XYZ file of C-alpha atoms in Angstrom:
184
model
C 4.330 1.933 41.416
C 2.628 0.510 38.385
C 4.859 -0.752 35.468
C 3.742 0.205 32.005
C 3.297 -3.424 31.159
C 0.790 -4.011 34.076
C -1.512 -1.101 32.936
C -5.136 -1.869 32.431
C -7.194 -0.932 29.340
C -8.919 1.877 31.537
C -5.579 3.317 32.442
C -4.211 3.103 28.909
C -7.491 4.888 27.506
C -7.062 7.603 30.098
C -3.390 8.045 29.430
C -4.080 8.201 25.701
C -7.044 10.715 26.084
C -4.813 12.944 28.255
C -1.751 13.283 25.758
C -1.468 16.891 24.531
C -1.327 17.220 20.845
C 1.775 18.713 19.158
C 5.421 18.847 20.041
C 4.892 19.010 23.838
C 3.086 15.586 23.794
C 4.829 13.695 21.091
C 6.954 11.439 23.330
C 4.056 10.724 25.651
C 1.797 9.909 22.703
C 4.292 7.691 21.085
C 4.999 5.753 24.432
C 1.285 5.454 25.362
C 0.164 4.331 21.849
C 2.996 1.754 21.740
C 1.802 0.499 25.217
C -1.720 0.285 23.710
C -0.620 -1.725 20.720
C 1.557 -3.977 22.883
C -1.400 -4.542 25.260
C -3.783 -5.280 22.316
C -1.464 -7.473 20.105
C 1.316 -9.050 22.188
C 0.714 -11.983 21.852
C 0.071 -13.044 19.188
C 2.674 -10.633 17.881
C 6.102 -10.542 19.512
C 7.068 -7.606 21.761
C 7.986 -4.571 19.690
C 11.303 -3.002 19.279
C 11.036 0.655 19.915
C 13.259 3.169 18.044
C 14.425 0.404 15.800
C 17.238 1.587 13.631
C 19.267 0.423 10.691
C 22.849 -0.667 11.361
C 24.304 2.600 10.138
C 21.565 4.621 11.994
C 20.537 6.254 8.848
C 16.759 5.175 9.405
C 14.806 4.873 12.687
C 11.389 3.460 12.846
C 9.314 4.401 15.905
C 8.530 0.651 16.537
C 8.607 -2.656 14.923
C 6.462 -5.615 15.832
C 7.659 -9.105 14.719
C 4.849 -11.268 13.284
C 5.555 -14.799 13.483
C 1.778 -15.814 13.179
C 1.211 -18.240 10.302
C -2.300 -19.410 11.357
C -4.627 -18.356 8.584
C -7.580 -18.460 10.789
C -6.117 -15.230 12.427
C -5.867 -11.704 11.066
C -2.141 -11.664 11.610
C -1.658 -14.957 9.659
C -3.664 -13.484 6.863
C -1.495 -10.265 6.854
C 1.570 -12.579 6.910
C 0.290 -14.539 3.820
C -1.314 -11.619 1.811
C 1.234 -8.916 2.566
C 4.282 -10.865 3.577
C 3.943 -8.994 6.892
C 6.863 -10.462 8.800
C 7.801 -7.182 10.558
C 5.263 -4.474 11.079
C 6.682 -0.999 11.184
C 4.544 1.560 13.276
C 4.994 5.293 12.897
C 3.512 7.620 15.481
C 2.436 11.307 14.601
C 1.093 13.480 17.249
C 0.261 16.689 15.317
C -1.715 19.694 16.269
C -1.207 22.629 13.804
C -0.061 20.788 10.743
C -1.803 17.903 9.190
C -0.623 14.505 8.263
C 0.189 14.588 4.568
C 2.081 12.841 1.783
C 5.535 13.449 3.429
C 4.481 11.388 6.470
C 3.012 8.628 4.246
C 6.432 8.637 2.177
C 8.447 8.329 5.210
C 6.464 5.393 6.539
C 6.629 3.695 3.125
C 10.334 4.071 2.855
C 10.840 2.054 5.985
C 9.379 -1.013 4.658
C 11.829 -3.468 3.069
C 11.127 -6.597 1.084
C 12.268 -8.848 3.935
C 9.804 -6.981 6.316
C 6.825 -7.209 4.060
C 4.313 -4.748 2.814
C 2.309 -3.596 5.911
C 2.846 -0.564 8.081
C 0.763 1.330 10.531
C 0.723 5.062 10.686
C -0.627 5.731 14.138
C -1.858 9.381 14.676
C -3.881 11.523 17.003
C -5.817 12.881 14.121
C -7.147 11.481 10.863
C -4.662 12.174 8.028
C -5.434 14.729 5.308
C -6.652 14.098 1.791
C -3.097 14.301 0.406
C -2.023 11.479 2.707
C -4.924 9.284 1.415
C -4.061 10.065 -2.215
C -0.425 9.310 -1.689
C -1.112 6.083 0.245
C -3.123 4.993 -2.679
C -0.276 5.821 -5.166
C 2.066 3.831 -2.970
C -0.193 0.786 -3.149
C -0.570 1.041 -6.867
C 3.094 1.311 -7.471
C 4.738 -0.935 -4.767
C 1.750 -2.820 -3.197
C 2.750 -1.422 0.110
C -0.145 -1.033 2.492
C -0.100 1.778 4.923
C -3.014 1.686 7.377
C -4.021 4.883 9.257
C -4.921 4.221 12.877
C -6.300 7.121 14.947
C -6.620 7.575 18.658
C -10.283 6.812 18.183
C -9.300 3.324 16.593
C -6.972 2.698 19.616
C -9.795 3.416 22.056
C -12.206 1.328 20.034
C -9.654 -1.635 19.990
C -9.361 -1.241 23.825
C -13.135 -1.434 24.135
C -13.143 -4.521 21.866
C -10.613 -6.411 24.054
C -12.618 -5.426 27.134
C -15.610 -7.132 25.386
C -13.681 -10.267 24.658
C -13.570 -9.567 20.968
C -10.321 -9.676 18.862
C -9.129 -6.124 18.404
C -7.220 -7.181 15.263
C -10.666 -7.326 13.514
C -10.573 -3.588 13.477
C -7.117 -3.633 11.790
C -8.522 -6.033 9.191
C -11.738 -3.802 8.773
C -9.401 -0.743 8.227
C -7.427 -2.824 5.626
C -10.530 -4.097 3.753
C -12.021 -0.542 3.724
C -8.608 0.569 2.158
C -8.916 -1.966 -0.431
C -12.378 -0.995 -1.293
C -11.668 2.760 -1.671
C -8.346 2.195 -3.445
C -8.434 3.610 -7.045
């Protein structure tokens, strides 16, 4: 029996591609996407805490990756410096009929605390809608919080990058820089 930690990029890609959209596949999508992110980024990030919740259980984040990387020659070190990204919150959305909009962006933004930093990933099976992009821009303008949208296609591309010996965090940096360019 293969453990989740021992999965290869090809297996992770196949698992990701076979996740059904919507309520029937939400748990499988969340677990698979978390496995993909862990495969890609641990190390240099520390292993994630899935279903991380506050002391009083009022809030629950899908996953949190500690970022102890301070080396400015790495993307994670740059995120740590520029966005104080000590803890990286990740929210997973596996929608089918409804789109990802402003409510999902607000939920993700609300999870960020000053001690965590200002970087979160909203990992979705589909590209978020226009209202999500507009709300994300407003949150950045008001609070300097950055929410990056990561799709299934992005996860697959990062798996390909790792297979080629490239740094998959370069795509995260590309998405961040594209966000900065489009922000108004």
